[in-house]
């Protein structure tokens, strides 16, 4: 039985078994009270037909069409017997002349409830015609037979319509809730874009000032170390501005042409060179940073290569903030199915590091890295290493590419 009935499967089966027992007991009681046949098939022929329909109720939930067909066959057999040889398949002195089995009430209810409308209507009309006793109408048999078949059908149709209406209303409510959820998400996304744009404008302004001042310092200073540091600041600022423009373009997604087209997923790149630049800058800033390559070096997709660079970049920044002066070891391990990028610092007595630097970030760097790694199907972990320092590890999926020999740097 489907959801339109309003019953669970277990409840429906209990009702079917109870109905079969109840109608069987009722027909046996009628037989005991004198409702017997008188013909070649014996006095219990009518009872046997009734019990066939009653016992068929046990399969009403599994196959309602078959049970309805059996009840119709019993009704037709009774009608034919009454026309050809009265008393053979119907009682000699019946209480009523209804040839439809008493259990037809339950059968009609279930047929109307669970079967398609056209099929249910066909069975209902057939039962009503047989119940009306048209071959020998009477003031008692005709209205009684019609009422015994059409009343349960009408009630079942009303219950079915109500259940369908409630289901339709629930579906509409669910659709409205989904629409409101989508609208809320769109509003949140629009607000994030607006805030990102404002943040971009503010950060771009200040970074641009830093780049200009660094460029001016490079031109005016007579000290070589100062000019070198100014050039590093200027280059880092220009790179930050470029990445900000790229991220804002992706965030808006408004179809505007970017200064450089976004790479396709099938394009590959090698992150080692960019990671090497990060290591070099960290060394020139006074840090002790080493880079180790293990396995056969090979390119990877642009998205994965960019993620590897971001893992190293964020880890080096965290090491400067929280463990200044500690040595940092960057390792890229080219495995068979994945490329593992790990950054481990040696730690120190004070893990909090420089309070000014430690408090300068948003505190969401590792959270963002985890999301970024998991978004491309990788695994991410961050925590204290066995040696007492801090270690960040990202296992990135590998799609295979021509190999090149690795080494230490």
Short mmCIF file of C-alpha atoms in Angstrom, two decimals:
data_model
loop_
_atom_site.label_atom_id
_atom_site.label_comp_id
_atom_site.label_asym_id
_atom_site.label_seq_id
_atom_site.Cartn_x
_atom_site.Cartn_y
_atom_site.Cartn_z
CA UNK A 1 0.00 0.00 0.00
CA UNK A 2 1.40 3.43 -0.90
CA UNK A 3 1.59 6.60 1.16
CA UNK A 4 -1.87 7.73 0.02
CA UNK A 5 -3.56 5.23 2.32
CA UNK A 6 -2.20 6.84 5.45
CA UNK A 7 -1.18 3.44 6.89
CA UNK A 8 2.20 1.95 7.49
CA UNK A 9 2.91 -1.42 5.87
CA UNK A 10 2.66 -3.26 9.17
CA UNK A 11 -0.64 -1.63 10.10
CA UNK A 12 -2.07 -2.38 6.65
CA UNK A 13 -1.20 -6.08 6.94
CA UNK A 14 -2.76 -6.25 10.40
CA UNK A 15 -5.94 -4.72 9.00
CA UNK A 16 -5.95 -7.23 6.12
CA UNK A 17 -5.58 -10.26 8.43
CA UNK A 18 -8.18 -8.91 10.85
CA UNK A 19 -10.62 -8.27 8.01
CA UNK A 20 -10.15 -11.78 6.61
CA UNK A 21 -10.84 -13.37 10.00
CA UNK A 22 -13.80 -11.07 10.75
CA UNK A 23 -15.59 -11.59 7.43
CA UNK A 24 -14.93 -15.32 7.51
CA UNK A 25 -16.45 -15.54 10.99
CA UNK A 26 -19.43 -13.45 9.83
CA UNK A 27 -20.13 -15.72 6.85
CA UNK A 28 -19.81 -18.84 9.01
CA UNK A 29 -22.28 -17.29 11.45
CA UNK A 30 -24.77 -16.67 8.62
CA UNK A 31 -24.37 -20.30 7.58
CA UNK A 32 -25.05 -21.47 11.12
CA UNK A 33 -28.16 -19.25 11.28
CA UNK A 34 -29.61 -20.95 8.21
CA UNK A 35 -28.15 -19.25 5.16
CA UNK A 36 -27.56 -22.48 3.25
CA UNK A 37 -27.82 -23.58 -0.34
CA UNK A 38 -29.93 -26.42 -1.75
CA UNK A 39 -28.50 -27.95 -4.88
CA UNK A 40 -26.02 -30.29 -6.45
CA UNK A 41 -23.07 -28.62 -4.71
CA UNK A 42 -24.46 -29.15 -1.23
CA UNK A 43 -25.63 -26.80 1.51
CA UNK A 44 -22.22 -25.16 2.00
CA UNK A 45 -21.63 -24.11 -1.62
CA UNK A 46 -22.50 -20.49 -0.92
CA UNK A 47 -20.35 -20.48 2.21
CA UNK A 48 -17.42 -21.88 0.22
CA UNK A 49 -17.64 -19.06 -2.33
CA UNK A 50 -17.83 -16.47 0.43
CA UNK A 51 -14.81 -17.96 2.21
CA UNK A 52 -12.80 -17.86 -1.02
CA UNK A 53 -13.30 -14.09 -1.19
CA UNK A 54 -12.71 -13.70 2.56
CA UNK A 55 -9.43 -15.64 2.57
CA UNK A 56 -8.23 -13.69 -0.46
CA UNK A 57 -8.16 -10.62 1.78
CA UNK A 58 -4.86 -11.91 3.18
CA UNK A 59 -3.24 -10.89 -0.14
CA UNK A 60 -5.17 -7.64 -0.46
CA UNK A 61 -2.18 -5.43 0.38
CA UNK A 62 0.25 -7.26 -1.90
CA UNK A 63 -2.08 -7.68 -4.90
CA UNK A 64 -5.31 -5.69 -4.56
CA UNK A 65 -6.21 -6.08 -8.26
CA UNK A 66 -6.13 -9.89 -8.04
CA UNK A 67 -8.23 -9.95 -4.87
CA UNK A 68 -10.79 -7.62 -6.48
CA UNK A 69 -10.94 -9.89 -9.52
CA UNK A 70 -11.58 -12.92 -7.27
CA UNK A 71 -14.41 -11.08 -5.49
CA UNK A 72 -15.92 -10.11 -8.86
CA UNK A 73 -15.67 -13.72 -10.05
CA UNK A 74 -17.52 -14.88 -6.90
CA UNK A 75 -20.20 -12.23 -7.53
CA UNK A 76 -20.62 -13.28 -11.17
CA UNK A 77 -20.82 -16.96 -10.20
CA UNK A 78 -23.54 -16.17 -7.68
CA UNK A 79 -25.47 -14.07 -10.21
CA UNK A 80 -25.32 -16.81 -12.83
CA UNK A 81 -26.35 -19.42 -10.28
CA UNK A 82 -29.31 -17.31 -9.22
CA UNK A 83 -30.46 -16.94 -12.83
CA UNK A 84 -29.92 -20.56 -13.92
CA UNK A 85 -30.61 -22.55 -10.75
CA UNK A 86 -31.76 -20.46 -7.77
CA UNK A 87 -30.56 -21.81 -4.45
CA UNK A 88 -27.54 -23.60 -5.90
CA UNK A 89 -24.88 -20.96 -5.07
CA UNK A 90 -27.03 -18.55 -3.07
CA UNK A 91 -29.11 -19.32 0.04
CA UNK A 92 -32.60 -20.68 -0.51
CA UNK A 93 -34.06 -18.09 1.84
CA UNK A 94 -31.51 -15.21 1.74
CA UNK A 95 -31.68 -12.27 4.06
CA UNK A 96 -30.96 -10.04 1.07
CA UNK A 97 -30.50 -10.74 -2.62
CA UNK A 98 -27.05 -9.09 -2.79
CA UNK A 99 -24.68 -11.37 -4.70
CA UNK A 100 -21.58 -9.27 -3.93
CA UNK A 101 -19.54 -10.73 -1.02
CA UNK A 102 -19.70 -8.81 2.22
CA UNK A 103 -15.92 -8.38 2.17
CA UNK A 104 -16.27 -6.28 -1.00
CA UNK A 105 -16.56 -3.22 1.25
CA UNK A 106 -12.90 -3.54 2.30
CA UNK A 107 -11.79 -4.50 -1.21
CA UNK A 108 -13.42 -1.45 -2.79
CA UNK A 109 -11.90 0.83 -0.14
CA UNK A 110 -8.39 -0.46 -0.79
CA UNK A 111 -8.77 -0.46 -4.59
CA UNK A 112 -9.94 3.16 -4.59
CA UNK A 113 -7.21 4.17 -2.17
CA UNK A 114 -4.13 2.63 -3.78
CA UNK A 115 -4.86 1.94 -7.46
CA UNK A 116 -5.06 4.44 -10.35
CA UNK A 117 -8.34 6.30 -10.67
CA UNK A 118 -9.43 4.68 -13.94
CA UNK A 119 -8.81 1.15 -12.66
CA UNK A 120 -10.49 1.87 -9.33
CA UNK A 121 -13.51 3.35 -11.12
CA UNK A 122 -13.81 0.26 -13.32
CA UNK A 123 -13.91 -2.10 -10.33
CA UNK A 124 -16.31 0.17 -8.46
CA UNK A 125 -18.79 0.28 -11.37
CA UNK A 126 -18.59 -3.50 -11.81
CA UNK A 127 -19.32 -4.13 -8.13
CA UNK A 128 -22.14 -1.56 -8.18
CA UNK A 129 -23.81 -3.16 -11.21
CA UNK A 130 -23.70 -6.61 -9.64
CA UNK A 131 -24.82 -5.23 -6.31
CA UNK A 132 -27.82 -3.45 -7.90
CA UNK A 133 -29.23 -6.86 -8.94
CA UNK A 134 -30.53 -5.56 -12.32
CA UNK A 135 -31.78 -8.96 -13.56
CA UNK A 136 -34.33 -9.08 -10.72
CA UNK A 137 -34.57 -5.61 -9.12
CA UNK A 138 -36.37 -5.10 -5.84
CA UNK A 139 -37.05 -2.22 -3.47
CA UNK A 140 -34.68 -3.71 -0.89
CA UNK A 141 -31.92 -5.46 -2.85
CA UNK A 142 -31.20 -2.74 -5.42
CA UNK A 143 -30.60 0.25 -3.10
CA UNK A 144 -28.86 -1.94 -0.52
CA UNK A 145 -26.45 -3.36 -3.12
CA UNK A 146 -25.71 0.06 -4.56
CA UNK A 147 -25.12 1.56 -1.12
CA UNK A 148 -22.87 -1.35 -0.08
CA UNK A 149 -20.56 -0.65 -3.04
CA UNK A 150 -20.75 3.08 -3.75
CA UNK A 151 -20.68 4.40 -0.16
CA UNK A 152 -17.24 2.90 0.70
CA UNK A 153 -15.98 4.02 -2.72
CA UNK A 154 -17.11 7.59 -2.11
CA UNK A 155 -15.58 7.66 1.36
CA UNK A 156 -12.30 6.24 0.04
CA UNK A 157 -12.23 8.82 -2.77
CA UNK A 158 -12.71 11.63 -0.24
CA UNK A 159 -9.91 10.31 1.98
CA UNK A 160 -7.63 9.91 -1.05
CA UNK A 161 -8.35 13.46 -2.20
CA UNK A 162 -7.61 14.82 1.27
CA UNK A 163 -4.32 12.92 1.52
CA UNK A 164 -3.28 14.12 -1.94
CA UNK A 165 -4.19 17.68 -1.01
CA UNK A 166 -2.09 17.50 2.15
CA UNK A 167 0.82 16.04 0.18
CA UNK A 168 0.50 18.84 -2.38
CA UNK A 169 0.48 21.45 0.38
CA UNK A 170 3.54 19.88 2.00
CA UNK A 171 5.33 19.90 -1.34
CA UNK A 172 4.46 23.57 -1.83
CA UNK A 173 5.69 24.42 1.66
CA UNK A 174 8.92 22.53 1.02
CA UNK A 175 9.34 24.35 -2.31
CA UNK A 176 8.79 27.72 -0.61
CA UNK A 177 11.30 26.83 2.11
CA UNK A 178 13.85 25.81 -0.52
CA UNK A 179 13.25 29.04 -2.40
CA UNK A 180 13.67 31.09 0.77
CA UNK A 181 16.87 29.18 1.56
CA UNK A 182 18.21 29.91 -1.92
CA UNK A 183 17.28 33.57 -1.62
CA UNK A 184 19.02 33.74 1.75
CA UNK A 185 22.13 32.12 0.27
CA UNK A 186 22.07 34.57 -2.62
CA UNK A 187 21.77 37.47 -0.20
CA UNK A 188 24.69 36.16 1.85
CA UNK A 189 26.77 35.67 -1.30
CA UNK A 190 25.94 39.19 -2.48
CA UNK A 191 26.92 40.64 0.90
CA UNK A 192 30.16 38.68 0.86
CA UNK A 193 30.95 40.02 -2.60
CA UNK A 194 30.24 43.54 -1.42
CA UNK A 195 32.46 43.14 1.65
CA UNK A 196 35.17 41.51 -0.45
CA UNK A 197 35.04 44.41 -2.88
CA UNK A 198 35.36 46.93 -0.05
CA UNK A 199 38.20 44.93 1.49
CA UNK A 200 39.88 44.77 -1.92
CA UNK A 201 39.65 48.54 -2.32
CA UNK A 202 41.08 49.20 1.15
CA UNK A 203 43.86 46.61 0.94
CA UNK A 204 44.74 47.58 -2.63
CA UNK A 205 45.05 51.22 -1.62
CA UNK A 206 47.45 50.52 1.22
CA UNK A 207 49.47 47.91 -0.66
CA UNK A 208 49.78 50.30 -3.59
CA UNK A 209 51.15 52.94 -1.24
CA UNK A 210 53.64 50.39 0.10
CA UNK A 211 54.74 49.49 -3.44
CA UNK A 212 55.19 53.15 -4.37
CA UNK A 213 57.16 53.91 -1.21
CA UNK A 214 59.31 50.81 -1.72
CA UNK A 215 60.00 51.85 -5.32
CA UNK A 216 60.93 55.35 -4.23
CA UNK A 217 63.16 53.97 -1.47
CA UNK A 218 64.94 51.74 -3.99
CA UNK A 219 65.69 54.72 -6.23
CA UNK A 220 66.78 57.12 -3.52
CA UNK A 221 68.69 54.89 -1.09
CA UNK A 222 72.43 54.52 -1.42
CA UNK A 223 72.58 51.35 0.69
CA UNK A 224 72.58 48.11 -1.28
CA UNK A 225 70.82 46.04 1.43
CA UNK A 226 68.11 48.70 1.70
CA UNK A 227 67.59 48.75 -2.07
CA UNK A 228 67.44 44.95 -2.10
CA UNK A 229 64.86 44.92 0.69
CA UNK A 230 62.86 47.67 -1.04
CA UNK A 231 62.81 45.68 -4.28
CA UNK A 232 61.60 42.60 -2.40
CA UNK A 233 58.83 44.63 -0.78
CA UNK A 234 57.84 46.15 -4.12
CA UNK A 235 57.78 42.75 -5.88
CA UNK A 236 55.76 41.16 -3.08
CA UNK A 237 53.30 44.05 -3.16
CA UNK A 238 52.81 43.82 -6.93
CA UNK A 239 52.26 40.07 -6.65
CA UNK A 240 49.70 40.62 -3.87
CA UNK A 241 47.85 43.17 -6.01
CA UNK A 242 47.71 40.74 -8.93
CA UNK A 243 46.35 37.94 -6.76
CA UNK A 244 43.77 40.29 -5.25
CA UNK A 245 42.53 41.26 -8.71
CA UNK A 246 42.31 37.59 -9.72
CA UNK A 247 40.41 36.57 -6.59
CA UNK A 248 37.94 39.44 -6.90
CA UNK A 249 37.29 38.51 -10.52
CA UNK A 250 36.56 34.91 -9.56
CA UNK A 251 34.41 36.01 -6.63
CA UNK A 252 32.20 38.26 -8.75
CA UNK A 253 31.92 35.80 -11.62
CA UNK A 254 30.21 38.47 -13.70
CA UNK A 255 31.63 37.40 -17.04
CA UNK A 256 34.15 40.22 -17.28
CA UNK A 257 37.38 39.38 -19.02
CA UNK A 258 40.27 38.89 -16.62
CA UNK A 259 43.71 40.24 -17.44
CA UNK A 260 44.80 36.60 -17.87
CA UNK A 261 42.44 33.77 -18.84
CA UNK A 262 41.80 31.18 -16.14
CA UNK A 263 43.72 27.95 -16.75
CA UNK A 264 41.83 24.86 -17.82
CA UNK A 265 41.64 21.89 -15.51
CA UNK A 266 43.66 19.77 -17.94
CA UNK A 267 46.61 22.20 -17.98
CA UNK A 268 49.57 21.29 -15.78
CA UNK A 269 52.22 23.26 -13.96
CA UNK A 270 55.13 22.63 -11.62
CA UNK A 271 54.82 24.27 -8.18
CA UNK A 272 58.42 23.57 -7.19
CA UNK A 273 59.78 26.75 -8.75
CA UNK A 274 57.26 28.99 -7.00
CA UNK A 275 57.76 27.12 -3.73
CA UNK A 276 61.48 27.56 -4.21
CA UNK A 277 60.94 31.33 -4.52
CA UNK A 278 59.02 31.31 -1.24
CA UNK A 279 61.85 29.43 0.44
CA UNK A 280 64.42 31.82 -0.99
CA UNK A 281 62.50 34.88 0.23
CA UNK A 282 62.18 33.29 3.69
CA UNK A 283 65.93 32.68 3.79
CA UNK A 284 66.72 36.22 2.72
CA UNK A 285 64.44 37.44 5.53
CA UNK A 286 66.73 35.75 8.04
CA UNK A 287 65.02 32.38 8.42
CA UNK A 288 66.52 28.93 8.22
CA UNK A 289 64.43 27.15 5.62
CA UNK A 290 65.28 24.00 3.66
CA UNK A 291 63.47 22.41 0.73
CA UNK A 292 63.54 18.67 0.04
CA UNK A 293 62.10 16.84 -2.95
CA UNK A 294 61.44 13.12 -2.81
CA UNK A 295 60.44 10.86 -5.65
CA UNK A 296 60.16 11.53 -9.36
CA UNK A 297 59.31 15.19 -9.81
CA UNK A 298 56.38 15.79 -12.18
CA UNK A 299 53.91 18.54 -13.03
CA UNK A 300 50.35 18.53 -11.71
CA UNK A 301 47.13 20.28 -12.61
CA UNK A 302 47.13 24.02 -12.09
CA UNK A 303 44.55 23.90 -9.29
CA UNK A 304 46.54 21.32 -7.32
CA UNK A 305 49.82 23.11 -7.93
CA UNK A 306 48.30 26.37 -6.67
CA UNK A 307 47.03 24.56 -3.57
CA UNK A 308 50.51 23.18 -2.87
CA UNK A 309 51.97 26.69 -3.11
CA UNK A 310 49.30 28.06 -0.75
CA UNK A 311 50.06 25.34 1.81
CA UNK A 312 53.74 26.25 1.86
CA UNK A 313 53.01 29.98 1.82
CA UNK A 314 50.62 29.88 4.77
CA UNK A 315 52.87 27.51 6.73
CA UNK A 316 55.92 29.72 6.29
CA UNK A 317 53.90 32.77 7.37
CA UNK A 318 52.69 30.94 10.48
CA UNK A 319 56.24 29.87 11.31
CA UNK A 320 57.42 33.48 11.13
CA UNK A 321 54.56 34.65 13.34
CA UNK A 322 54.48 31.92 15.97
CA UNK A 323 58.03 30.50 15.96
CA UNK A 324 60.43 33.21 14.85
CA UNK A 325 63.97 31.96 14.56
CA UNK A 326 62.98 28.32 14.30
CA UNK A 327 64.29 26.28 11.42
CA UNK A 328 61.68 25.20 8.87
CA UNK A 329 61.84 22.15 6.64
CA UNK A 330 59.65 21.98 3.50
CA UNK A 331 59.28 18.59 1.87
CA UNK A 332 57.49 17.57 -1.34
CA UNK A 333 57.05 13.82 -1.63
CA UNK A 334 55.95 12.55 -5.04
CA UNK A 335 54.18 9.29 -4.25
CA UNK A 336 52.47 6.85 -6.56
CA UNK A 337 48.90 8.13 -6.16
CA UNK A 338 49.35 11.44 -4.35
CA UNK A 339 51.81 14.26 -3.81
CA UNK A 340 52.41 15.06 -0.15
CA UNK A 341 53.47 18.57 0.85
CA UNK A 342 54.63 18.98 4.44
CA UNK A 343 56.08 21.96 6.31
CA UNK A 344 57.61 21.39 9.75
CA UNK A 345 59.30 23.87 12.04
CA UNK A 346 61.65 23.03 14.90
CA UNK A 347 59.55 24.92 17.43
CA UNK A 348 61.07 26.63 20.42
CA UNK A 349 60.57 27.63 24.02
CA UNK A 350 57.85 30.12 23.16
CA UNK A 351 55.39 28.92 20.58
CA UNK A 352 53.41 32.17 20.77
CA UNK A 353 56.24 34.05 19.07
CA UNK A 354 55.97 37.73 18.37
CA UNK A 355 52.65 38.98 19.80
CA UNK A 356 52.35 41.71 17.20
CA UNK A 357 52.84 39.31 14.31
CA UNK A 358 50.84 36.49 15.87
CA UNK A 359 47.81 38.74 16.24
CA UNK A 360 48.00 40.22 12.76
CA UNK A 361 46.14 37.42 10.96
CA UNK A 362 42.47 36.44 10.83
CA UNK A 363 43.03 33.12 12.62
CA UNK A 364 41.36 31.25 9.75
CA UNK A 365 44.43 30.42 7.68
CA UNK A 366 44.54 26.71 8.53
CA UNK A 367 40.75 26.44 8.22
CA UNK A 368 40.93 27.92 4.74
CA UNK A 369 43.77 25.57 3.79
CA UNK A 370 41.81 22.55 4.98
CA UNK A 371 38.78 23.56 2.91
CA UNK A 372 40.93 24.22 -0.12
CA UNK A 373 42.70 20.85 0.10
CA UNK A 374 39.50 18.91 0.72
CA UNK A 375 37.79 20.72 -2.16
CA UNK A 376 40.18 19.09 -4.65
CA UNK A 377 39.85 15.68 -2.99
CA UNK A 378 42.95 15.79 -0.78
CA UNK A 379 43.63 15.27 2.92
CA UNK A 380 44.90 17.90 5.35
CA UNK A 381 46.34 17.77 8.86
CA UNK A 382 48.01 20.27 11.15
CA UNK A 383 49.37 19.86 14.65
CA UNK A 384 52.40 19.32 16.83
CA UNK A 385 55.02 16.99 15.42
CA UNK A 386 56.85 14.27 17.29
CA UNK A 387 59.94 16.47 17.58
CA UNK A 388 57.95 19.15 19.38
CA UNK A 389 57.52 21.64 16.56
CA UNK A 390 54.52 22.30 14.37
CA UNK A 391 53.79 20.38 11.18
CA UNK A 392 51.33 20.97 8.36
CA UNK A 393 50.74 18.14 5.89
CA UNK A 394 48.61 18.10 2.74
CA UNK A 395 48.14 14.99 0.62
CA UNK A 396 47.12 16.13 -2.85
CA UNK A 397 45.64 13.81 -5.53
CA UNK A 398 47.90 12.97 -8.43
CA UNK A 399 46.72 12.69 -12.04
CA UNK A 400 50.04 11.59 -13.47
CA UNK A 401 52.46 13.53 -15.66
CA UNK A 402 55.90 13.09 -17.20
CA UNK A 403 58.45 12.55 -14.43
CA UNK A 404 61.61 14.51 -13.78
CA UNK A 405 64.33 13.64 -11.27
CA UNK A 406 63.98 15.21 -7.84
CA UNK A 407 66.53 16.25 -5.31
CA UNK A 408 67.31 18.46 -2.36
CA UNK A 409 67.41 22.24 -2.36
#
